[in-house]
CSV table of C-alpha atoms and ligand atoms in Angstrom, one decimal:
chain,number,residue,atom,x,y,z
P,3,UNK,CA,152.2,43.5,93.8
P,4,UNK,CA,149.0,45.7,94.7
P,5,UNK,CA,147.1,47.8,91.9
P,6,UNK,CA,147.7,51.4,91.5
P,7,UNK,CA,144.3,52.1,92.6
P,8,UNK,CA,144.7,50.6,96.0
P,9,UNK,CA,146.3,52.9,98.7
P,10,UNK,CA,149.1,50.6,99.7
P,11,UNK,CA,150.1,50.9,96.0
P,12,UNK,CA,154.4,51.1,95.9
P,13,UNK,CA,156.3,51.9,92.9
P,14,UNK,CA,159.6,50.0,94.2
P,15,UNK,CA,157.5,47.1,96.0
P,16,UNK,CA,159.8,44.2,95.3
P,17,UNK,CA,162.3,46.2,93.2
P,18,UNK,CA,165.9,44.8,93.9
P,19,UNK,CA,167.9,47.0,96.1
P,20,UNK,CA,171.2,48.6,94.5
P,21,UNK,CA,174.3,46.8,94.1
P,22,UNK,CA,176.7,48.2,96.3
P,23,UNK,CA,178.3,49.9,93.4
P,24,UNK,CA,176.0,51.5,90.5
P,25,UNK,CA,176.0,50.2,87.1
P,26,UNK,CA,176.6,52.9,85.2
P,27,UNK,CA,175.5,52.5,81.2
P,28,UNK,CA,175.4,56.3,80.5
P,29,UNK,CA,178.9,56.2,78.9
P,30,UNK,CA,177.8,58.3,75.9
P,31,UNK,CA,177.2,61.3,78.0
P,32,UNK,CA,180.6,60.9,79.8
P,33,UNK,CA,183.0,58.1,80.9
P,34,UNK,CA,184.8,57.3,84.0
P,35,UNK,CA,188.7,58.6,83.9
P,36,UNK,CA,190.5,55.9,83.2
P,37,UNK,CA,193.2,54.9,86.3
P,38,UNK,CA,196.4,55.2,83.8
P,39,UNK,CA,194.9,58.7,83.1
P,40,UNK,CA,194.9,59.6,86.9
P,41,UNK,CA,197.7,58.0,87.5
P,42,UNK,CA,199.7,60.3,84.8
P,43,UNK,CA,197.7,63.4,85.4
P,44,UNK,CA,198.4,63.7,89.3
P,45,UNK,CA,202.2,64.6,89.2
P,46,UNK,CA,201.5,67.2,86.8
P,47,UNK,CA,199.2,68.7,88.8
P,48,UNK,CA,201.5,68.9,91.7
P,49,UNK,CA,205.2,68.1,91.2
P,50,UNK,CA,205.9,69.0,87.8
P,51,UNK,CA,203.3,72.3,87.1
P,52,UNK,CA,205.3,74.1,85.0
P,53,UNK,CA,203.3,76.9,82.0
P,54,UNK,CA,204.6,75.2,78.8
P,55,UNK,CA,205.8,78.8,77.2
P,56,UNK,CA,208.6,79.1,80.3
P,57,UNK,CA,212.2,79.6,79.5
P,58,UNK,CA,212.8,76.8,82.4
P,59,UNK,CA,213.0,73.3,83.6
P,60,UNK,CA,209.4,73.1,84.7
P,61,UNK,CA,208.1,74.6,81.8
P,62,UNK,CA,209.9,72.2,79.1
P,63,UNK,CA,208.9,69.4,81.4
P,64,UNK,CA,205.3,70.6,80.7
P,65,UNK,CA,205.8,71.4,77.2
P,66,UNK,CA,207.3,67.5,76.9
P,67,UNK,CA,204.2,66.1,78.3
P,68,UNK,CA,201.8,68.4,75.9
P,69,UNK,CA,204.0,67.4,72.9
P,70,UNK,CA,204.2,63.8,73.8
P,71,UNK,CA,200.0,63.8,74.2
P,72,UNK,CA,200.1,65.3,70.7
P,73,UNK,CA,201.9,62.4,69.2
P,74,UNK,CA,199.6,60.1,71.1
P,75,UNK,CA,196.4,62.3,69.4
P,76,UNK,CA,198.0,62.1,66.2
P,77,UNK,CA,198.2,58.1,66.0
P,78,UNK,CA,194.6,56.8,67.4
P,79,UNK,CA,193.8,60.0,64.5
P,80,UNK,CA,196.0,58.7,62.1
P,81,UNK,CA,196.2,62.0,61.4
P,82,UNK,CA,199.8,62.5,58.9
P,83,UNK,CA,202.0,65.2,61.6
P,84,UNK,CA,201.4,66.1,64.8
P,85,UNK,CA,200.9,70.0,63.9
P,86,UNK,CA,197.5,69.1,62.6
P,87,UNK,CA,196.1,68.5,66.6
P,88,UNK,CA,194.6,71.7,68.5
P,89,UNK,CA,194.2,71.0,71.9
P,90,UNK,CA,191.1,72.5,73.0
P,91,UNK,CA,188.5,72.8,75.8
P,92,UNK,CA,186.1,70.0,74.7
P,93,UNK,CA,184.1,68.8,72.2
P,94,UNK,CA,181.7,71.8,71.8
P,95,UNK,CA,184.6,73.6,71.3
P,96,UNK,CA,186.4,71.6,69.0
P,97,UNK,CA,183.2,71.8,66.8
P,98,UNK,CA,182.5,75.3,67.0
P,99,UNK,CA,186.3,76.5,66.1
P,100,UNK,CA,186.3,74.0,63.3
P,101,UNK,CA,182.3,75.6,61.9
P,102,UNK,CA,183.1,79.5,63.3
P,103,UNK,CA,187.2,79.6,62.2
P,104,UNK,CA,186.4,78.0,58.6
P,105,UNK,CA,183.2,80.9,58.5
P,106,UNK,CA,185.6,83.6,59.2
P,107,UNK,CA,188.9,82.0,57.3
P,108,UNK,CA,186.5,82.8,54.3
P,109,UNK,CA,183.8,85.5,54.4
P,110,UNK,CA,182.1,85.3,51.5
P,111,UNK,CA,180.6,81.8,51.4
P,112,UNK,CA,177.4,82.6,53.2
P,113,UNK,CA,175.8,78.8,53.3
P,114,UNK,CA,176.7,75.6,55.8
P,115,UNK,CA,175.0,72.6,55.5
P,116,UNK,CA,174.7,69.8,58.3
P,117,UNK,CA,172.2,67.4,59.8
P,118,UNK,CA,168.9,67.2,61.4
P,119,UNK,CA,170.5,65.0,63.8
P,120,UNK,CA,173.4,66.3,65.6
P,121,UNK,CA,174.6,67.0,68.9
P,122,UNK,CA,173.0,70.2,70.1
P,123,UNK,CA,177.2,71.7,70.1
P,124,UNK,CA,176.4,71.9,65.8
P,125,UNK,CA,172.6,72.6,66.0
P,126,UNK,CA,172.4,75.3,68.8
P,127,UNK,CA,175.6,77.1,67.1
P,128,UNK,CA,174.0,76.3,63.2
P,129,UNK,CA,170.9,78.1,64.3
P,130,UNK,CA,172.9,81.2,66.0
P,131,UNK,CA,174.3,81.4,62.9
P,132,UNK,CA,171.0,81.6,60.9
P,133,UNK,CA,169.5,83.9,63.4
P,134,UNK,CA,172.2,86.1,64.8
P,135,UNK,CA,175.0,86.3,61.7
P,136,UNK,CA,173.0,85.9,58.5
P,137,UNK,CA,174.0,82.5,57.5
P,138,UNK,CA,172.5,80.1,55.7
P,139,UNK,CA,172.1,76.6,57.2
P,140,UNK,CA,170.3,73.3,55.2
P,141,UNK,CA,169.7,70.6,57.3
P,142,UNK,CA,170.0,67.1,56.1
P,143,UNK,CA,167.1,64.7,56.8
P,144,UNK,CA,167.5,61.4,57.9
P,145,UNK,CA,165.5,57.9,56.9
P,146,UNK,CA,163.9,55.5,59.8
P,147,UNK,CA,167.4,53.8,59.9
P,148,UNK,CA,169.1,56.6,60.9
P,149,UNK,CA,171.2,57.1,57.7
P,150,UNK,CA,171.6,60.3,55.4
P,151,UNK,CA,170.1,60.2,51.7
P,152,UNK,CA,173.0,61.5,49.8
P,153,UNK,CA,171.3,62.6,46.8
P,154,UNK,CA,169.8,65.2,48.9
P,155,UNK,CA,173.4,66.3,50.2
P,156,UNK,CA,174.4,66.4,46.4
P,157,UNK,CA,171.6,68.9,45.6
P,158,UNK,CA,172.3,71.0,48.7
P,159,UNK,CA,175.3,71.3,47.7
P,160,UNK,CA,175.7,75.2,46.8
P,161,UNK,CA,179.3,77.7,45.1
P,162,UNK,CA,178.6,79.6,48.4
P,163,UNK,CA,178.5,76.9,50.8
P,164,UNK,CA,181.9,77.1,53.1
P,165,UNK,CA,181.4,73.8,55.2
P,166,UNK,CA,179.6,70.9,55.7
P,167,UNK,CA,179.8,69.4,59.2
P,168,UNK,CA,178.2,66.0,59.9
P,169,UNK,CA,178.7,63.6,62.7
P,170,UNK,CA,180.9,60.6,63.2
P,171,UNK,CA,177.8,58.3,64.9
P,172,UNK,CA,175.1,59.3,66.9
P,173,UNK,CA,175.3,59.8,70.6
P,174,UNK,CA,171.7,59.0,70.9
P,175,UNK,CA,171.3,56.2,68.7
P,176,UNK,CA,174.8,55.3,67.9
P,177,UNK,CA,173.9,55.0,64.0
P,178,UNK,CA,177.0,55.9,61.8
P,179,UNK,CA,177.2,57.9,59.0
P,180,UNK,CA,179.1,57.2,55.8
P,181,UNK,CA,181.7,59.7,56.6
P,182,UNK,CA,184.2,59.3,53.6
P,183,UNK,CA,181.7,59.0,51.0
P,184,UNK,CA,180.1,62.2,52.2
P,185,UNK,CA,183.6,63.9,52.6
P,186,UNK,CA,184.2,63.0,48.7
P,187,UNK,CA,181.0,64.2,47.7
P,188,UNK,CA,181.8,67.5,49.5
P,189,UNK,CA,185.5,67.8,48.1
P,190,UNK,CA,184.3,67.6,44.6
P,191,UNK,CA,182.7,70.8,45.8
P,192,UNK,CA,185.0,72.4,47.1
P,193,UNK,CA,183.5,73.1,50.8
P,194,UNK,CA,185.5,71.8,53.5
P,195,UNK,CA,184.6,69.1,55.3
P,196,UNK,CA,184.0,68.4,59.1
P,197,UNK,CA,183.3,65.4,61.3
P,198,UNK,CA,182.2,65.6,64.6
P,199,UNK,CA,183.7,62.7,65.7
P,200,UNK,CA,183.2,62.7,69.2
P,201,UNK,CA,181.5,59.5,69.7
P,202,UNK,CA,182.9,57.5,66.9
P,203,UNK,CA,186.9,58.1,68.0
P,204,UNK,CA,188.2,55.1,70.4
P,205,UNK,CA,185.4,53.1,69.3
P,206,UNK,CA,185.9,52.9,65.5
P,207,UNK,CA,189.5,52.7,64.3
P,208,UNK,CA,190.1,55.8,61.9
P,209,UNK,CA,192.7,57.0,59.7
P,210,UNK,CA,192.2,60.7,58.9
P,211,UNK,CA,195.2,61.3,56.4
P,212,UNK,CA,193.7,58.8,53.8
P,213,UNK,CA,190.4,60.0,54.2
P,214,UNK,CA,188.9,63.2,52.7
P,215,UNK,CA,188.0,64.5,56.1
P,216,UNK,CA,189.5,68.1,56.8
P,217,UNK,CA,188.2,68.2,60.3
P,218,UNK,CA,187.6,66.4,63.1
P,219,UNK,CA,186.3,67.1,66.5
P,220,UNK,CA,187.5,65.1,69.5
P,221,UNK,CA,186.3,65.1,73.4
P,222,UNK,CA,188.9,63.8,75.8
P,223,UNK,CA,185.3,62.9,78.7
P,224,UNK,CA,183.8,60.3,76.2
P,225,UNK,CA,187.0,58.1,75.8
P,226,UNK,CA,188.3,58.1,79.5
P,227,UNK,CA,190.0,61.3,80.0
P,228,UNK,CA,188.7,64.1,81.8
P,229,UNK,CA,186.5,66.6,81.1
P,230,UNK,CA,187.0,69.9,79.7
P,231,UNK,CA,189.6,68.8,77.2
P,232,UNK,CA,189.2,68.2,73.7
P,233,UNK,CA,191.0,68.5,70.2
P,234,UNK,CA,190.7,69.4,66.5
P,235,UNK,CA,192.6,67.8,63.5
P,236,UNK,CA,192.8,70.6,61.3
P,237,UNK,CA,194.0,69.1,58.3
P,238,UNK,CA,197.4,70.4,56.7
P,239,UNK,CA,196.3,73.2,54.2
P,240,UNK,CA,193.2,73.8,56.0
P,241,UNK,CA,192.7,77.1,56.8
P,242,UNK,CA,190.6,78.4,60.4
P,243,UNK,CA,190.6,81.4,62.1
P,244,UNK,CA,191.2,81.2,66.0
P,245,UNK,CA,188.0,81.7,68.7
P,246,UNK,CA,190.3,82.8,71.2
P,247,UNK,CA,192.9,85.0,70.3
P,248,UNK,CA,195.7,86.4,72.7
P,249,UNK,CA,199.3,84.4,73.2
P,250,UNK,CA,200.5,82.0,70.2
P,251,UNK,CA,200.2,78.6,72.0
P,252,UNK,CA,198.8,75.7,69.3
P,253,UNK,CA,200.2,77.3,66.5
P,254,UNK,CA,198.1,80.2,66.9
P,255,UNK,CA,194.8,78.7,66.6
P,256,UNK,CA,193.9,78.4,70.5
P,257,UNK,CA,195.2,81.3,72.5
P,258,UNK,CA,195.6,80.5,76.1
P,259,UNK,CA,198.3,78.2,78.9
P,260,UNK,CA,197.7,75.0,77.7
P,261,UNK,CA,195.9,72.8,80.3
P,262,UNK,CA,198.8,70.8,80.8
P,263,UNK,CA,197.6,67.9,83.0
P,264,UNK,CA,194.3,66.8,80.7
P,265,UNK,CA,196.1,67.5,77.9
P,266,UNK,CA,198.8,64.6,79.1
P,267,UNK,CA,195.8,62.4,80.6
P,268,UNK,CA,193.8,62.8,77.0
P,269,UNK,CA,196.8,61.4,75.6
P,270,UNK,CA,197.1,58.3,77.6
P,271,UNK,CA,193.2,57.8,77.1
P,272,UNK,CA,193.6,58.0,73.3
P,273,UNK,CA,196.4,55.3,73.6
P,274,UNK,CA,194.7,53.1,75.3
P,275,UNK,CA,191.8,53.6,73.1
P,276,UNK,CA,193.7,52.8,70.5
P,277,UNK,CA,195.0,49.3,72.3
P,278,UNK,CA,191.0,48.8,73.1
P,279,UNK,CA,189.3,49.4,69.5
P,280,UNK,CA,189.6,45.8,69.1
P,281,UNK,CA,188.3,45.1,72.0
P,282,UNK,CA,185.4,47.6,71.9
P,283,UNK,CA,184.7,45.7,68.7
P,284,UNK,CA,184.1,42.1,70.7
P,285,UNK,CA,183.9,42.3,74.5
P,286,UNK,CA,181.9,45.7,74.5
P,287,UNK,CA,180.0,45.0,71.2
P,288,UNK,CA,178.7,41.2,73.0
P,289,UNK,CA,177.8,42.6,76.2
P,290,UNK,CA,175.8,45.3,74.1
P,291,UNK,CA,174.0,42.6,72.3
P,292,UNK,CA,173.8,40.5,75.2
P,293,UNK,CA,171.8,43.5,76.6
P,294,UNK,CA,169.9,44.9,73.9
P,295,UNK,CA,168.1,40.8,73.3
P,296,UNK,CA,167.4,40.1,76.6
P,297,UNK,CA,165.2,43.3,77.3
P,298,UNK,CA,163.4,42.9,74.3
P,299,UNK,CA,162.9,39.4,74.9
P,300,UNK,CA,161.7,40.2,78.3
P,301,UNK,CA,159.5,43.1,77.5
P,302,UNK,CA,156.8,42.9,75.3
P,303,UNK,CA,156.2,46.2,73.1
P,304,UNK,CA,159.7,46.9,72.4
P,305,UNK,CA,162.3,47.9,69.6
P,306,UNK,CA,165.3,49.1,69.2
P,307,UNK,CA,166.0,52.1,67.3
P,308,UNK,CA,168.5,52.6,64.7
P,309,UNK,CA,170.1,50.4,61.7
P,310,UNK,CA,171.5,47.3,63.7
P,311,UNK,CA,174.0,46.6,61.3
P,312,UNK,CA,175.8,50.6,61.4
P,313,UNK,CA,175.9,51.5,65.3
P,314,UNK,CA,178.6,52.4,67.4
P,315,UNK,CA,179.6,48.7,68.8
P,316,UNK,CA,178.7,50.2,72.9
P,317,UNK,CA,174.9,51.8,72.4
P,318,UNK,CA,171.5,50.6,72.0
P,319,UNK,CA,168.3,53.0,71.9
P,320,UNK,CA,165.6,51.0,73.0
P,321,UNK,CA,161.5,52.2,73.0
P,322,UNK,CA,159.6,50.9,75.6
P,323,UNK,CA,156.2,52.1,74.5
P,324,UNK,CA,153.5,53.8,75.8
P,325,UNK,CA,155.8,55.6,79.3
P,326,UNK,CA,157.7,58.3,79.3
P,327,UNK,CA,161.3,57.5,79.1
P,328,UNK,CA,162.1,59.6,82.7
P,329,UNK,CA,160.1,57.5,84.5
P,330,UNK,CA,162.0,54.8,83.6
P,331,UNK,CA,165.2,56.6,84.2
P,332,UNK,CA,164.3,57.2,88.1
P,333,UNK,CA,163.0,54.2,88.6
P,334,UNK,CA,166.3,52.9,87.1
P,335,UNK,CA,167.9,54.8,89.0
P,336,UNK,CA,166.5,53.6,92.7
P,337,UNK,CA,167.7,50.4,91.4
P,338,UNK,CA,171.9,51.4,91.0
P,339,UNK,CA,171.4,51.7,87.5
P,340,UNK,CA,172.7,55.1,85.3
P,341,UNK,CA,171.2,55.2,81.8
P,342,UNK,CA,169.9,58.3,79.8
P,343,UNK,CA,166.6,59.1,77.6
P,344,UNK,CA,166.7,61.3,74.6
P,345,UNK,CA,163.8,63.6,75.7
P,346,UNK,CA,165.0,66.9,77.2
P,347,UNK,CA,162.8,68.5,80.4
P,348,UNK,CA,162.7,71.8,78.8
P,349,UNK,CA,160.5,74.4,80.7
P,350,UNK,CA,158.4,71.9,82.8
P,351,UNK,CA,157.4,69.6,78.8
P,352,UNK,CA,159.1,66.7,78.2
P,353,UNK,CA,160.3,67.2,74.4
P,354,UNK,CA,161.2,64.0,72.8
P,355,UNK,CA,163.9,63.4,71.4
P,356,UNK,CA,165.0,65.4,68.3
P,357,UNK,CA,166.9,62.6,66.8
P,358,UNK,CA,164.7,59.8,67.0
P,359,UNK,CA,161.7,62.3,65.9
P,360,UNK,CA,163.9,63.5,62.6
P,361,UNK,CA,163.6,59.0,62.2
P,362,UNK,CA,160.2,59.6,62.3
P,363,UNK,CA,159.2,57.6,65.2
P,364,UNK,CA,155.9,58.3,66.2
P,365,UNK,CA,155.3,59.4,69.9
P,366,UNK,CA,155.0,56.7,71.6
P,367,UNK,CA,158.0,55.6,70.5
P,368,UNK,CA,160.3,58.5,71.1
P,369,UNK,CA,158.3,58.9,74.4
P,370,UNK,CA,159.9,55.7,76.2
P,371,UNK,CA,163.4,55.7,74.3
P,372,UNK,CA,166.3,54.8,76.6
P,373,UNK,CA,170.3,54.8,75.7
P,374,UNK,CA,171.7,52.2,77.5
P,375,UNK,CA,175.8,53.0,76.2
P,376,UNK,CA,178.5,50.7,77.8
P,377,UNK,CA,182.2,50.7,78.0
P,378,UNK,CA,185.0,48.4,78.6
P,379,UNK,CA,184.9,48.8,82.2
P,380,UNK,CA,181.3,47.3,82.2
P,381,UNK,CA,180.5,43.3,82.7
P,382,UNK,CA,178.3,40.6,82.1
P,383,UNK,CA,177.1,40.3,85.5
P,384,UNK,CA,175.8,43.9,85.4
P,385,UNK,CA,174.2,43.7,82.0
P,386,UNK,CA,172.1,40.2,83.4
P,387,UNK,CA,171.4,42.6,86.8
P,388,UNK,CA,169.4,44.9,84.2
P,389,UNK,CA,167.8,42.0,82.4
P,390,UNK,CA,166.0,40.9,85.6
P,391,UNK,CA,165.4,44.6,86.9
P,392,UNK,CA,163.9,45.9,84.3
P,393,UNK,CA,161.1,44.0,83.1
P,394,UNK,CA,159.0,44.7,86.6
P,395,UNK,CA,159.6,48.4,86.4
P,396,UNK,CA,158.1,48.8,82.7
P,397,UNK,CA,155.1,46.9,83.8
P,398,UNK,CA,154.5,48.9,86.7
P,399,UNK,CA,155.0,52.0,84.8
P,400,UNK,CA,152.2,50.8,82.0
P,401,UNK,CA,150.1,50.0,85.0
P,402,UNK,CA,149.5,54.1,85.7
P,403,UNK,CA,150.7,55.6,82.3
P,404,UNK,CA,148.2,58.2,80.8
P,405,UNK,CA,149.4,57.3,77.1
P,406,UNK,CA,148.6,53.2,77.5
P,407,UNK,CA,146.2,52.1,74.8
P,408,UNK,CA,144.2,50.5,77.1
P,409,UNK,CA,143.7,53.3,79.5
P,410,UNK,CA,143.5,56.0,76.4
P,411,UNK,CA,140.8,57.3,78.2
P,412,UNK,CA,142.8,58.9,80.7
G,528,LIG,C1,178.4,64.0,69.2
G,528,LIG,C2,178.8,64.9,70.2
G,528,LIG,N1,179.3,66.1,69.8
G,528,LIG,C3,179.8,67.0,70.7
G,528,LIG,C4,179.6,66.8,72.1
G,528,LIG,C5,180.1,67.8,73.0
G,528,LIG,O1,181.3,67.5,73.7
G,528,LIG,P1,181.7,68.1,75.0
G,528,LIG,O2,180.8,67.6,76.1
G,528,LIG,O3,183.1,67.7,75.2
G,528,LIG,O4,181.6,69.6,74.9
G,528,LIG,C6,179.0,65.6,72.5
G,528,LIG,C7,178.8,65.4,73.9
G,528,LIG,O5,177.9,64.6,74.3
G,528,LIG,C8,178.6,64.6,71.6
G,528,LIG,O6,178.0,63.5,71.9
């Protein structure tokens, strides 16, 4: 390879060329539809179209396939009856109907509490709150590990404070929390208790009607439905206010036709999730480890982020230091393979990552971070592809990066 300094200098000198077909390990930020869920979805798209409220033939055909989803919901939930599942538009607005409709279901409690780390659908809507509505918000801190100190929960823990809303596992680092012993902590208060669960359900087996969490935010695009579809488990007894108000489909809770086909492929998708959980827990869970040892064997100046022993079984967060985490990416990229970095390209500075920085990883650490986040569609071949891709790109990065040690001078 020539130096950066000479003119012939090439970034993808001796890179391999993509595989036909990408590898795609991004499956944290959204995951292909699964063929059974196409399969089911297209005749309701065309033959059988019916508006679940009609007094006809097409529409009870609808309304069969919306109620049958529902049962499906229900049992990779384990939630106790079917009427506890609101179909939705998607995670963000699973999790703002469960934090906005408990707000408004009772107006005097002033104070919400959540965590420094969560998906920007509970932050950006937690600071609104703060700035625009006069709420309240205390944001839990997080250790190195990833994990919640829940003393400090305990003595945040106010009379006024109407809900506490904390995540399933991280989409960044795939750390998980210790949801049920939060949720009791937060009973004995009397606060309700949410769980954004949308990157912990179909990889973690749950069972919501023994646990003492009263709601629980689903996304049909991270388990192999489509996008745009979602749930809530609104406990029995638990009582929300509606976001959208109009007609009285869901029980009241979601106004609006019912989006018939996604509704009927998210069902299929949280069947077979719950066939796969198992499998998630091996297959996915090896390849993962597979992955995660070979680059840092490989790569010098590596770690992984995150308490290895409490992650989601398909996602490793891996610091390469001393580059920035999008040049990796594109470089990645130019090979065939899809992964993601924490930092978000807001108005032209890369800000690292929120979560990683709330660890308290220094900056050369969060700088470099790259979620690799595999599914059950992924295979060993590809995860040894990245093994032997990626260790010439990080050096050639580190060859012209302004924040290497050895070139602090820059
Ligand atoms: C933890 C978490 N919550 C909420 C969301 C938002 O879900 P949706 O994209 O369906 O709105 C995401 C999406 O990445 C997520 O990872």
């Amino acid at each position: 390879m020539t130096e950066p300094g000479n003119k012939s200098f090439n970034m993808m000198e001796g890179l391999p060329e993509p595989p036909a077909k990408g590898i795609y390990f991004d499956n944290n930020a959204t995951t292909p539809v699964a063929p059974e869920v196409v399969e089911k979805m297209i005749p309701l798209l065309t033959e059988h179209f019916g508006n679940p409220s009609s007094m006809h033939s097409f529409g009870a055909r609808a309304g069969d396939e919306v109620a049958e989803a529902r049962e499906k919901v229900q049992a990779l939930l384990g939630a106790s009856q079917t009427s506890e599942i609101v179909f939705t538009g998607g995670g963000s607005e699973s999790d703002n109907l469960a934090i906005v409709g408990t707000l408004h279901a009772k107006p005097r409690k002033k104070h919400l509490i959540t965590t420094s780390v969560e998906h920007p659908a509970v932050l950006g809507l937690c600071r609104d709150l703060e700035k625009r509505h006069g709420y309240e918000v205390t944001y839990l801190g997080v250790d190195e590990r990833g994990h919640l100190d829940l003393d400090e929960l305990k003595q945040a823990l106010r009379e006024d404070t109407a809900i506490v809303s904390v995540m399933m596992a991280n989409n960044e680092t795939g750390v998980i929390f210790d949801v049920e012993t939060v949720g009791r902590i937060v009973r004995e208060n009397g606060s309700v208790f949410h769980v954004d669960g949308v990157q912990g359900a179909g990889k973690l087996p749950l069972d919501l009607k023994s646990s003492s969490i009263d709601l629980f935010s689903l996304s049909g695009h991270k388990l192999h439905a489509p996008k745009g579809v979602g749930a809530l488990y609104v406990r029995k007894g638990t009582k929300i206010r509606p976001l959208i108000v109009g007609g009285h489909q869901e029980r009241g809770r979601r106004a609006g036709t019912e989006n018939v086909a996604s509704i009927a492929g998210m069902g299929v998708a949280c069947e077979l999730a719950g066939a796969n959980v198992t499998q998630e827990n091996t297959m996915v869970r090896d390849l993962r480890d597979r992955l995660e040892s070979g680059l840092l064997a490989a790569i010098g100046d590596t770690q992984a982020n995150g308490d290895p022993d409490c992650r989601l079984p398909n996602t490793t967060n891996i610091s390469f230091k001393f580059i920035e985490g999008e040049g990796i990416l594109l470089l990645l990229d130019r090979v065939g393979v899809a992964a993601s970095s924490g930092s978000a390209c807001t108005s032209g500075s890369l800000e690292p990552s929120h979560v990683l920085r709330a660890m308290g990883l220094p900056f050369t650490l969060t700088h470099g971070s790259i979620r690799f986040s595999l599914s059950r569609y992924n295979t060993r071949d590809e995860v040894d592809y990245v093994i032997k891709a990626l260790p010439p790109i990080i050096e050639r990065l580190r060859l012209i990066t302004p924040f290497n040690e050895q070139r602090a001078t820059f």
